[in-house]
Amino acid sequence: MHNKDFFFQAFVYLMAAVLSVPIAKRLGLGSVLGYLIAGVIIGPFVLGFVGNEGSDDVMHFAEFGVVMMLFLIGLELQPFLLWRLRVPILGLGGLQVLVTTLLVTVLSLVFGLSWQIGLAIGMILSLSSTAIVLQTLNEKGLMKTEGGQSSFSVLLFQDIAVIPMFALLPLLAMKNGTTASLVANGVIFVAAEQQKASVPGWQQALLVMVTVGGIIVAGRFLMRPVFRFIAATRLQEIFTATALLLVIAIALAMQQVGLSPALGTFVAGVVLADNEYRHELETNIEPFKGLLLGLFFISVGASINFDLLIQQPLLILGLVIGLAIIKFAVLFGLGWLFKLEASQNLLFAFALAQGGEFAFVLFSFATKNNVLTTSVGGILVAVVALSMVLTPLIMLINEKFVQSRFVTTTVEREADTIHDNENPVIIAGFGRFGQIVGRLLIANGFKATVLDHNPTQIDMLRRFGFKVYYGDASRIDLLHTAGARQAKLFVLAIDDREKTIETVDRVRKHFPHLKILARAIDRNHAYELIRRGVEVVERETFGSALDMGVEALKLLGLRSYRAHRAGNTFKNHDEEALRELADIEGDHTLWVARSRQLAKQLEQLLRSDDEDLTHEVDRAWDISDLQKNS
Amino acid sequence: MGSSNQILILFAHPALEKSRVNRPLIQAVQGLASVTVHDLYEAYPNFHIDVKFEQDLLVAHNIIVFQHPFYWYSSPAILKEWLDLVLQHGFAYGHRGTALHGKKLLSAITTGGSKQAYCREGYNYFSIQELLVPFEQTARLCGMEYLPPFVVHETHQLQEQHQIAKHADDYRTAIIGLRDNTINWELLKQFKQLNQNLAEVIKIQEAPHHA
């Protein structure tokens, strides 16, 4: 890296991101476009802070962001959801790759290229950008829509299809000279070739099966105790380290057996999707994924070869537009065939009408294998990069000018699908207090997402069939992943005074729609919560202590009903007093005076209610009185 | 004539969420001007009735409606609790209990049985009027005028939406009539049920007095 040391590089990349992404977001362009523009600006053709050779290294490092993204997507997808998507994945995804490849091949033949070259280009261009599309869809909250799900299915199929492409490309080579040993050195996209050279095919297949099987078995049975053990240390950074270790280990293992690490981590994610530590895992990996993906987008921006663009502007622009039109047409046609609703079909077709990051690796792979000439490869890489840069813009145009015609239908759809995806209630803290709330809700058929940070507790509850997740409820990112945006109620039942207040403030700020029901440790804690406008404040010992008071009254000789009624009167009065005193708690003298007044008032109230009741019941059918009256 | 009445509807239904008939009825009168709907089971889930509050409500209205399903020839439990606690001696009856004098009381009830079931030959033996006597006498003791009840019979037979809607419309018409004083009170006394001759009771009033 020449004289530019590591810190300088990091400074440039981070500075570019910090400056451009917020501006892009403010302008409504989305973060992806911000990163891409930042890349262009610091790249060799504008400011030249990062050169091509440097950004190549960075790119390989940044590709790890894609691996993490697929892991996180896997975490979101329980196996049954994946099974439900099998038709779009195989049908929509498969046909998309097939039809696009054929169309491009035919076009190449028309333009006088050989069928081998045409087929290679067709395969590579049939891929779309998982990173850009998913990030943009996520950011716009469109992942759960029909169009978003279809896009996801197609991208998933494409990511799988990369593997056979690596196998097929060398077969298309013009001269059967230097073969498979030349492999792209990308961290992720390693093909099976290098292993095949030394190991027989059946062994290779066995190795793959053992590795994938190992991931599934370990994910199912081994990870739970491991996470429990790690969580018991209560060291946040060690949990983060474990999460990263897990992803890197899987990536390495997959690379060893010659599969795509992105695919491997995806499978691992799916396996871990119903693990109770899922939310915590997501939360820990999310920031790394975000930054690495950002880095990846920056390096895509920086890698655009403006020299080529200046030399042959018409050819390259023409190819970019042509690529977009072909892909759009194929996708739209397939969407129509699979009965996507018009607005969703447009979203789907616009979203995926670009080349993908795999194309960079595959083009260099194809060039090294003598399938394509360097000049053709270079031009196509520029075309793909440009089409990727344009994607967020195209989606913005779709959102602003096309989707606005379908407003009602998209809104309905969104609300619909999100609804059954996450639970309406989040319970933070599932100890002796939260459990009672949770059991009542669950017994009444209301689903609740439960967060708790006590690993032994979680373990015990799991045996009783509760869905409990490990995590610190005051973390906004964790609440995000737990579905706070869709939830209606937030039951705050943790037994930490300060943490409760802190969580209330954060939840109020980030999820103002959530109704908060909070457990107060004592009266003073209750004052603080009331002043923060918490909807329901319940003093943790008040209810049961009151019950005991009522029992005491009975043992002192009061009739049950009388005691019960006295308890209720006391409760109503005390709750009113609590709310009133919360307002004046700061003024000590006033508070003491008013408290005394209220206590006296309560005494009178109880006494008069007692008198009324006994009096009334006695006199209710006092006939002499009635006769006097008539 | 024409002066507006304040109506208080004391509504008692322990499972409103399952109600097919009472819910449309109460919805039909909810939000009407000068009409206060007071859902007792909602206000007092633990039967802890706030006596003072209830008495103030009564004083502020001059037509009181007990709306409820006709459970076991009477009201759901909470309304009985309400009667026991709220209609205190010295407030509602007794030599100084004149707070309710001159007000009107209406029972608005729903029954599963048909009208024919409520007669000597029917399986309920007594008529609705006879069974409602405790309410009538309660009104009398409190110096109130007891109106012929609003009764929806055979709720199980009301399967079609429009059948229920018809009763809800009637109820709304009746409540508005009571509120706006467009009821011919003298004529009403001759009928056994308010909604039996509703059009007549309200329509005749439209004709001027000299007729």
PDB file of N, CA, C and O in Angstrom, chain A residues 243-308:
ATOM      1  N   ALA A 243     -19.877 -14.189  17.890  1.00  0.00           N
ATOM      2  CA  ALA A 243     -20.707 -14.051  16.685  1.00  0.00           C
ATOM      3  C   ALA A 243     -19.822 -13.908  15.444  1.00  0.00           C
ATOM      4  O   ALA A 243     -20.038 -14.578  14.424  1.00  0.00           O
ATOM      5  N   LEU A 244     -18.794 -13.064  15.549  1.00  0.00           N
ATOM      6  CA  LEU A 244     -17.893 -12.869  14.409  1.00  0.00           C
ATOM      7  C   LEU A 244     -17.138 -14.155  14.104  1.00  0.00           C
ATOM      8  O   LEU A 244     -16.985 -14.556  12.946  1.00  0.00           O
ATOM      9  N   LEU A 245     -16.678 -14.806  15.169  1.00  0.00           N
ATOM     10  CA  LEU A 245     -15.936 -16.055  15.010  1.00  0.00           C
ATOM     11  C   LEU A 245     -16.773 -17.079  14.254  1.00  0.00           C
ATOM     12  O   LEU A 245     -16.293 -17.757  13.344  1.00  0.00           O
ATOM     13  N   LEU A 246     -18.018 -17.154  14.628  1.00  0.00           N
ATOM     14  CA  LEU A 246     -18.929 -18.107  13.992  1.00  0.00           C
ATOM     15  C   LEU A 246     -18.994 -17.869  12.489  1.00  0.00           C
ATOM     16  O   LEU A 246     -18.815 -18.787  11.679  1.00  0.00           O
ATOM     17  N   VAL A 247     -19.206 -16.612  12.111  1.00  0.00           N
ATOM     18  CA  VAL A 247     -19.346 -16.288  10.690  1.00  0.00           C
ATOM     19  C   VAL A 247     -18.042 -16.568   9.946  1.00  0.00           C
ATOM     20  O   VAL A 247     -18.032 -17.176   8.871  1.00  0.00           O
ATOM     21  N   ILE A 248     -16.923 -16.148  10.539  1.00  0.00           N
ATOM     22  CA  ILE A 248     -15.640 -16.342   9.857  1.00  0.00           C
ATOM     23  C   ILE A 248     -15.313 -17.826   9.740  1.00  0.00           C
ATOM     24  O   ILE A 248     -14.850 -18.301   8.698  1.00  0.00           O
ATOM     25  N   ALA A 249     -15.604 -18.583  10.802  1.00  0.00           N
ATOM     26  CA  ALA A 249     -15.310 -20.016  10.773  1.00  0.00           C
ATOM     27  C   ALA A 249     -16.082 -20.702   9.655  1.00  0.00           C
ATOM     28  O   ALA A 249     -15.526 -21.525   8.912  1.00  0.00           O
ATOM     29  N   ILE A 250     -17.347 -20.342   9.525  1.00  0.00           N
ATOM     30  CA  ILE A 250     -18.153 -20.976   8.470  1.00  0.00           C
ATOM     31  C   ILE A 250     -17.622 -20.578   7.093  1.00  0.00           C
ATOM     32  O   ILE A 250     -17.485 -21.417   6.203  1.00  0.00           O
ATOM     33  N   ALA A 251     -17.284 -19.285   6.956  1.00  0.00           N
ATOM     34  CA  ALA A 251     -16.753 -18.817   5.682  1.00  0.00           C
ATOM     35  C   ALA A 251     -15.492 -19.600   5.305  1.00  0.00           C
ATOM     36  O   ALA A 251     -15.325 -20.057   4.172  1.00  0.00           O
ATOM     37  N   LEU A 252     -14.624 -19.796   6.281  1.00  0.00           N
ATOM     38  CA  LEU A 252     -13.382 -20.529   6.020  1.00  0.00           C
ATOM     39  C   LEU A 252     -13.665 -21.970   5.636  1.00  0.00           C
ATOM     40  O   LEU A 252     -13.102 -22.494   4.664  1.00  0.00           O
ATOM     41  N   ALA A 253     -14.555 -22.612   6.392  1.00  0.00           N
ATOM     42  CA  ALA A 253     -14.865 -24.008   6.137  1.00  0.00           C
ATOM     43  C   ALA A 253     -15.425 -24.185   4.734  1.00  0.00           C
ATOM     44  O   ALA A 253     -15.031 -25.098   3.997  1.00  0.00           O
ATOM     45  N   MET A 254     -16.320 -23.287   4.357  1.00  0.00           N
ATOM     46  CA  MET A 254     -16.926 -23.390   3.031  1.00  0.00           C
ATOM     47  C   MET A 254     -15.874 -23.187   1.950  1.00  0.00           C
ATOM     48  O   MET A 254     -15.875 -23.859   0.924  1.00  0.00           O
ATOM     49  N   GLN A 255     -14.981 -22.257   2.197  1.00  0.00           N
ATOM     50  CA  GLN A 255     -13.933 -21.981   1.229  1.00  0.00           C
ATOM     51  C   GLN A 255     -13.045 -23.210   1.063  1.00  0.00           C
ATOM     52  O   GLN A 255     -12.625 -23.538  -0.036  1.00  0.00           O
ATOM     53  N   GLN A 256     -12.796 -23.891   2.171  1.00  0.00           N
ATOM     54  CA  GLN A 256     -11.951 -25.081   2.131  1.00  0.00           C
ATOM     55  C   GLN A 256     -12.541 -26.153   1.231  1.00  0.00           C
ATOM     56  O   GLN A 256     -11.832 -26.825   0.499  1.00  0.00           O
ATOM     57  N   VAL A 257     -13.871 -26.319   1.301  1.00  0.00           N
ATOM     58  CA  VAL A 257     -14.466 -27.365   0.471  1.00  0.00           C
ATOM     59  C   VAL A 257     -14.903 -26.802  -0.875  1.00  0.00           C
ATOM     60  O   VAL A 257     -15.524 -27.499  -1.662  1.00  0.00           O
ATOM     61  N   GLY A 258     -14.581 -25.556  -1.124  1.00  0.00           N
ATOM     62  CA  GLY A 258     -14.820 -25.003  -2.452  1.00  0.00           C
ATOM     63  C   GLY A 258     -16.226 -24.512  -2.700  1.00  0.00           C
ATOM     64  O   GLY A 258     -16.670 -24.426  -3.837  1.00  0.00           O
ATOM     65  N   LEU A 259     -16.941 -24.184  -1.629  1.00  0.00           N
ATOM     66  CA  LEU A 259     -18.275 -23.611  -1.835  1.00  0.00           C
ATOM     67  C   LEU A 259     -18.243 -22.126  -1.523  1.00  0.00           C
ATOM     68  O   LEU A 259     -17.299 -21.635  -0.890  1.00  0.00           O
ATOM     69  N   SER A 260     -19.280 -21.437  -1.915  1.00  0.00           N
ATOM     70  CA  SER A 260     -19.332 -20.004  -1.637  1.00  0.00           C
ATOM     71  C   SER A 260     -19.589 -19.768  -0.154  1.00  0.00           C
ATOM     72  O   SER A 260     -20.571 -20.256   0.399  1.00  0.00           O
ATOM     73  N   PRO A 261     -18.704 -19.036   0.508  1.00  0.00           N
ATOM     74  CA  PRO A 261     -18.905 -18.757   1.932  1.00  0.00           C
ATOM     75  C   PRO A 261     -20.216 -18.024   2.176  1.00  0.00           C
ATOM     76  O   PRO A 261     -20.865 -18.242   3.200  1.00  0.00           O
ATOM     77  N   ALA A 262     -20.609 -17.177   1.234  1.00  0.00           N
ATOM     78  CA  ALA A 262     -21.868 -16.459   1.400  1.00  0.00           C
ATOM     79  C   ALA A 262     -23.016 -17.449   1.545  1.00  0.00           C
ATOM     80  O   ALA A 262     -23.881 -17.311   2.411  1.00  0.00           O
ATOM     81  N   LEU A 263     -22.972 -18.483   0.711  1.00  0.00           N
ATOM     82  CA  LEU A 263     -24.016 -19.500   0.764  1.00  0.00           C
ATOM     83  C   LEU A 263     -23.954 -20.263   2.089  1.00  0.00           C
ATOM     84  O   LEU A 263     -24.974 -20.550   2.715  1.00  0.00           O
ATOM     85  N   GLY A 264     -22.734 -20.572   2.507  1.00  0.00           N
ATOM     86  CA  GLY A 264     -22.556 -21.308   3.758  1.00  0.00           C
ATOM     87  C   GLY A 264     -23.100 -20.561   4.955  1.00  0.00           C
ATOM     88  O   GLY A 264     -23.824 -21.123   5.780  1.00  0.00           O
ATOM     89  N   THR A 265     -22.757 -19.281   5.026  1.00  0.00           N
ATOM     90  CA  THR A 265     -23.239 -18.518   6.176  1.00  0.00           C
ATOM     91  C   THR A 265     -24.748 -18.342   6.094  1.00  0.00           C
ATOM     92  O   THR A 265     -25.432 -18.290   7.106  1.00  0.00           O
ATOM     93  N   PHE A 266     -25.256 -18.282   4.868  1.00  0.00           N
ATOM     94  CA  PHE A 266     -26.712 -18.202   4.717  1.00  0.00           C
ATOM     95  C   PHE A 266     -27.372 -19.431   5.331  1.00  0.00           C
ATOM     96  O   PHE A 266     -28.317 -19.329   6.111  1.00  0.00           O
ATOM     97  N   VAL A 267     -26.830 -20.605   4.976  1.00  0.00           N
ATOM     98  CA  VAL A 267     -27.379 -21.851   5.537  1.00  0.00           C
ATOM     99  C   VAL A 267     -27.278 -21.829   7.056  1.00  0.00           C
ATOM    100  O   VAL A 267     -28.236 -22.148   7.771  1.00  0.00           O
ATOM    101  N   ALA A 268     -26.119 -21.400   7.558  1.00  0.00           N
ATOM    102  CA  ALA A 268     -25.934 -21.340   9.011  1.00  0.00           C
ATOM    103  C   ALA A 268     -26.969 -20.412   9.637  1.00  0.00           C
ATOM    104  O   ALA A 268     -27.540 -20.707  10.692  1.00  0.00           O
ATOM    105  N   GLY A 269     -27.208 -19.289   8.967  1.00  0.00           N
ATOM    106  CA  GLY A 269     -28.209 -18.344   9.463  1.00  0.00           C
ATOM    107  C   GLY A 269     -29.579 -18.991   9.565  1.00  0.00           C
ATOM    108  O   GLY A 269     -30.266 -18.877  10.575  1.00  0.00           O
ATOM    109  N   VAL A 270     -29.971 -19.716   8.512  1.00  0.00           N
ATOM    110  CA  VAL A 270     -31.283 -20.374   8.512  1.00  0.00           C
ATOM    111  C   VAL A 270     -31.362 -21.368   9.665  1.00  0.00           C
ATOM    112  O   VAL A 270     -32.368 -21.457  10.370  1.00  0.00           O
ATOM    113  N   VAL A 271     -30.265 -22.105   9.875  1.00  0.00           N
ATOM    114  CA  VAL A 271     -30.257 -23.106  10.942  1.00  0.00           C
ATOM    115  C   VAL A 271     -30.449 -22.434  12.304  1.00  0.00           C
ATOM    116  O   VAL A 271     -31.134 -22.945  13.179  1.00  0.00           O
ATOM    117  N   LEU A 272     -29.838 -21.260  12.459  1.00  0.00           N
ATOM    118  CA  LEU A 272     -29.906 -20.573  13.754  1.00  0.00           C
ATOM    119  C   LEU A 272     -31.141 -19.682  13.896  1.00  0.00           C
ATOM    120  O   LEU A 272     -31.310 -19.019  14.911  1.00  0.00           O
ATOM    121  N   ALA A 273     -32.008 -19.705  12.874  1.00  0.00           N
ATOM    122  CA  ALA A 273     -33.114 -18.738  12.861  1.00  0.00           C
ATOM    123  C   ALA A 273     -34.076 -18.909  14.022  1.00  0.00           C
ATOM    124  O   ALA A 273     -34.694 -17.954  14.458  1.00  0.00           O
ATOM    125  N   ASP A 274     -34.235 -20.129  14.537  1.00  0.00           N
ATOM    126  CA  ASP A 274     -35.148 -20.224  15.681  1.00  0.00           C
ATOM    127  C   ASP A 274     -34.402 -20.433  16.994  1.00  0.00           C
ATOM    128  O   ASP A 274     -34.968 -20.905  17.973  1.00  0.00           O
ATOM    129  N   ASN A 275     -33.147 -20.049  16.991  1.00  0.00           N
ATOM    130  CA  ASN A 275     -32.373 -20.044  18.225  1.00  0.00           C
ATOM    131  C   ASN A 275     -32.773 -18.826  19.058  1.00  0.00           C
ATOM    132  O   ASN A 275     -33.029 -17.753  18.522  1.00  0.00           O
ATOM    133  N   GLU A 276     -32.813 -18.983  20.381  1.00  0.00           N
ATOM    134  CA  GLU A 276     -33.271 -17.855  21.194  1.00  0.00           C
ATOM    135  C   GLU A 276     -32.240 -16.729  21.261  1.00  0.00           C
ATOM    136  O   GLU A 276     -32.538 -15.645  21.728  1.00  0.00           O
ATOM    137  N   TYR A 277     -31.022 -16.978  20.809  1.00  0.00           N
ATOM    138  CA  TYR A 277     -30.013 -15.921  20.826  1.00  0.00           C
ATOM    139  C   TYR A 277     -29.972 -15.166  19.496  1.00  0.00           C
ATOM    140  O   TYR A 277     -29.089 -14.371  19.263  1.00  0.00           O
ATOM    141  N   ARG A 278     -30.955 -15.483  18.650  1.00  0.00           N
ATOM    142  CA  ARG A 278     -30.977 -14.917  17.307  1.00  0.00           C
ATOM    143  C   ARG A 278     -30.906 -13.390  17.313  1.00  0.00           C
ATOM    144  O   ARG A 278     -30.081 -12.797  16.619  1.00  0.00           O
ATOM    145  N   HIS A 279     -31.758 -12.762  18.137  1.00  0.00           N
ATOM    146  CA  HIS A 279     -31.797 -11.297  18.144  1.00  0.00           C
ATOM    147  C   HIS A 279     -30.460 -10.713  18.552  1.00  0.00           C
ATOM    148  O   HIS A 279     -29.989  -9.738  17.991  1.00  0.00           O
ATOM    149  N   GLU A 280     -29.842 -11.332  19.549  1.00  0.00           N
ATOM    150  CA  GLU A 280     -28.572 -10.828  20.049  1.00  0.00           C
ATOM    151  C   GLU A 280     -27.486 -10.996  18.986  1.00  0.00           C
ATOM    152  O   GLU A 280     -26.659 -10.112  18.784  1.00  0.00           O
ATOM    153  N   LEU A 281     -27.526 -12.124  18.286  1.00  0.00           N
ATOM    154  CA  LEU A 281     -26.563 -12.357  17.199  1.00  0.00           C
ATOM    155  C   LEU A 281     -26.713 -11.284  16.130  1.00  0.00           C
ATOM    156  O   LEU A 281     -25.742 -10.663  15.704  1.00  0.00           O
ATOM    157  N   GLU A 282     -27.960 -11.081  15.717  1.00  0.00           N
ATOM    158  CA  GLU A 282     -28.241 -10.068  14.693  1.00  0.00           C
ATOM    159  C   GLU A 282     -27.687  -8.726  15.115  1.00  0.00           C
ATOM    160  O   GLU A 282     -27.007  -8.038  14.365  1.00  0.00           O
ATOM    161  N   THR A 283     -27.994  -8.377  16.360  1.00  0.00           N
ATOM    162  CA  THR A 283     -27.607  -7.075  16.868  1.00  0.00           C
ATOM    163  C   THR A 283     -26.097  -6.902  16.875  1.00  0.00           C
ATOM    164  O   THR A 283     -25.578  -5.827  16.601  1.00  0.00           O
ATOM    165  N   ASN A 284     -25.387  -7.993  17.189  1.00  0.00           N
ATOM    166  CA  ASN A 284     -23.937  -7.895  17.264  1.00  0.00           C
ATOM    167  C   ASN A 284     -23.277  -7.805  15.900  1.00  0.00           C
ATOM    168  O   ASN A 284     -22.248  -7.154  15.739  1.00  0.00           O
ATOM    169  N   ILE A 285     -23.845  -8.489  14.936  1.00  0.00           N
ATOM    170  CA  ILE A 285     -23.199  -8.541  13.626  1.00  0.00           C
ATOM    171  C   ILE A 285     -23.599  -7.354  12.753  1.00  0.00           C
ATOM    172  O   ILE A 285     -22.816  -6.869  11.934  1.00  0.00           O
ATOM    173  N   GLU A 286     -24.813  -6.872  12.989  1.00  0.00           N
ATOM    174  CA  GLU A 286     -25.370  -5.785  12.175  1.00  0.00           C
ATOM    175  C   GLU A 286     -24.385  -4.634  11.897  1.00  0.00           C
ATOM    176  O   GLU A 286     -24.177  -4.265  10.742  1.00  0.00           O
ATOM    177  N   PRO A 287     -23.760  -4.038  12.932  1.00  0.00           N
ATOM    178  CA  PRO A 287     -22.873  -2.896  12.647  1.00  0.00           C
ATOM    179  C   PRO A 287     -21.681  -3.276  11.756  1.00  0.00           C
ATOM    180  O   PRO A 287     -21.288  -2.489  10.886  1.00  0.00           O
ATOM    181  N   PHE A 288     -21.146  -4.478  11.959  1.00  0.00           N
ATOM    182  CA  PHE A 288     -20.025  -4.908  11.118  1.00  0.00           C
ATOM    183  C   PHE A 288     -20.482  -5.062   9.674  1.00  0.00           C
ATOM    184  O   PHE A 288     -19.824  -4.632   8.740  1.00  0.00           O
ATOM    185  N   LYS A 289     -21.630  -5.694   9.533  1.00  0.00           N
ATOM    186  CA  LYS A 289     -22.192  -5.875   8.192  1.00  0.00           C
ATOM    187  C   LYS A 289     -22.371  -4.523   7.524  1.00  0.00           C
ATOM    188  O   LYS A 289     -21.950  -4.318   6.392  1.00  0.00           O
ATOM    189  N   GLY A 290     -22.973  -3.589   8.274  1.00  0.00           N
ATOM    190  CA  GLY A 290     -23.253  -2.272   7.708  1.00  0.00           C
ATOM    191  C   GLY A 290     -21.986  -1.592   7.222  1.00  0.00           C
ATOM    192  O   GLY A 290     -21.921  -1.119   6.089  1.00  0.00           O
ATOM    193  N   LEU A 291     -20.964  -1.598   8.071  1.00  0.00           N
ATOM    194  CA  LEU A 291     -19.722  -0.915   7.711  1.00  0.00           C
ATOM    195  C   LEU A 291     -19.014  -1.607   6.549  1.00  0.00           C
ATOM    196  O   LEU A 291     -18.535  -0.954   5.615  1.00  0.00           O
ATOM    197  N   LEU A 292     -18.957  -2.938   6.617  1.00  0.00           N
ATOM    198  CA  LEU A 292     -18.256  -3.658   5.547  1.00  0.00           C
ATOM    199  C   LEU A 292     -18.987  -3.521   4.224  1.00  0.00           C
ATOM    200  O   LEU A 292     -18.357  -3.363   3.171  1.00  0.00           O
ATOM    201  N   LEU A 293     -20.318  -3.572   4.278  1.00  0.00           N
ATOM    202  CA  LEU A 293     -21.076  -3.375   3.041  1.00  0.00           C
ATOM    203  C   LEU A 293     -20.807  -1.980   2.494  1.00  0.00           C
ATOM    204  O   LEU A 293     -20.617  -1.786   1.288  1.00  0.00           O
ATOM    205  N   GLY A 294     -20.780  -0.998   3.418  1.00  0.00           N
ATOM    206  CA  GLY A 294     -20.485   0.377   3.012  1.00  0.00           C
ATOM    207  C   GLY A 294     -19.147   0.443   2.313  1.00  0.00           C
ATOM    208  O   GLY A 294     -19.002   1.027   1.236  1.00  0.00           O
ATOM    209  N   LEU A 295     -18.174  -0.216   2.906  1.00  0.00           N
ATOM    210  CA  LEU A 295     -16.829  -0.276   2.323  1.00  0.00           C
ATOM    211  C   LEU A 295     -16.896  -0.900   0.937  1.00  0.00           C
ATOM    212  O   LEU A 295     -16.249  -0.439  -0.016  1.00  0.00           O
ATOM    213  N   PHE A 296     -17.697  -1.937   0.839  1.00  0.00           N
ATOM    214  CA  PHE A 296     -17.850  -2.633  -0.434  1.00  0.00           C
ATOM    215  C   PHE A 296     -18.437  -1.690  -1.492  1.00  0.00           C
ATOM    216  O   PHE A 296     -17.928  -1.601  -2.611  1.00  0.00           O
ATOM    217  N   PHE A 297     -19.462  -0.965  -1.102  1.00  0.00           N
ATOM    218  CA  PHE A 297     -20.067  -0.037  -2.058  1.00  0.00           C
ATOM    219  C   PHE A 297     -19.074   1.046  -2.461  1.00  0.00           C
ATOM    220  O   PHE A 297     -19.000   1.435  -3.629  1.00  0.00           O
ATOM    221  N   ILE A 298     -18.299   1.528  -1.487  1.00  0.00           N
ATOM    222  CA  ILE A 298     -17.301   2.550  -1.800  1.00  0.00           C
ATOM    223  C   ILE A 298     -16.314   2.010  -2.828  1.00  0.00           C
ATOM    224  O   ILE A 298     -15.986   2.669  -3.824  1.00  0.00           O
ATOM    225  N   SER A 299     -15.871   0.761  -2.605  1.00  0.00           N
ATOM    226  CA  SER A 299     -14.876   0.240  -3.540  1.00  0.00           C
ATOM    227  C   SER A 299     -15.479  -0.015  -4.918  1.00  0.00           C
ATOM    228  O   SER A 299     -14.774   0.069  -5.926  1.00  0.00           O
ATOM    229  N   VAL A 300     -16.798  -0.340  -4.959  1.00  0.00           N
ATOM    230  CA  VAL A 300     -17.434  -0.449  -6.286  1.00  0.00           C
ATOM    231  C   VAL A 300     -17.393   0.917  -6.977  1.00  0.00           C
ATOM    232  O   VAL A 300     -17.025   1.033  -8.148  1.00  0.00           O
ATOM    233  N   GLY A 301     -17.732   1.934  -6.223  1.00  0.00           N
ATOM    234  CA  GLY A 301     -17.695   3.287  -6.791  1.00  0.00           C
ATOM    235  C   GLY A 301     -16.303   3.641  -7.270  1.00  0.00           C
ATOM    236  O   GLY A 301     -16.120   4.195  -8.366  1.00  0.00           O
ATOM    237  N   ALA A 302     -15.305   3.290  -6.448  1.00  0.00           N
ATOM    238  CA  ALA A 302     -13.925   3.644  -6.791  1.00  0.00           C
ATOM    239  C   ALA A 302     -13.410   2.849  -7.972  1.00  0.00           C
ATOM    240  O   ALA A 302     -12.443   3.252  -8.635  1.00  0.00           O
ATOM    241  N   SER A 303     -14.030   1.708  -8.246  1.00  0.00           N
ATOM    242  CA  SER A 303     -13.484   0.843  -9.296  1.00  0.00           C
ATOM    243  C   SER A 303     -14.011   1.180 -10.683  1.00  0.00           C
ATOM    244  O   SER A 303     -13.621   0.545 -11.658  1.00  0.00           O
ATOM    245  N   ILE A 304     -14.923   2.139 -10.757  1.00  0.00           N
ATOM    246  CA  ILE A 304     -15.433   2.484 -12.089  1.00  0.00           C
ATOM    247  C   ILE A 304     -14.296   3.082 -12.919  1.00  0.00           C
ATOM    248  O   ILE A 304     -13.634   4.020 -12.492  1.00  0.00           O
ATOM    249  N   ASN A 305     -14.091   2.496 -14.082  1.00  0.00           N
ATOM    250  CA  ASN A 305     -12.982   2.924 -14.933  1.00  0.00           C
ATOM    251  C   ASN A 305     -13.429   4.065 -15.841  1.00  0.00           C
ATOM    252  O   ASN A 305     -13.975   3.838 -16.923  1.00  0.00           O
ATOM    253  N   PHE A 306     -13.174   5.287 -15.370  1.00  0.00           N
ATOM    254  CA  PHE A 306     -13.648   6.438 -16.133  1.00  0.00           C
ATOM    255  C   PHE A 306     -12.842   6.643 -17.420  1.00  0.00           C
ATOM    256  O   PHE A 306     -13.321   7.261 -18.358  1.00  0.00           O
ATOM    257  N   ASP A 307     -11.597   6.103 -17.448  1.00  0.00           N
ATOM    258  CA  ASP A 307     -10.800   6.184 -18.680  1.00  0.00           C
ATOM    259  C   ASP A 307     -11.533   5.505 -19.828  1.00  0.00           C
ATOM    260  O   ASP A 307     -11.689   6.063 -20.907  1.00  0.00           O
ATOM    261  N   LEU A 308     -12.015   4.294 -19.523  1.00  0.00           N
ATOM    262  CA  LEU A 308     -12.757   3.540 -20.528  1.00  0.00           C
ATOM    263  C   LEU A 308     -14.004   4.310 -20.949  1.00  0.00           C
ATOM    264  O   LEU A 308     -14.348   4.381 -22.125  1.00  0.00           O
TER     265      LEU A 308
END
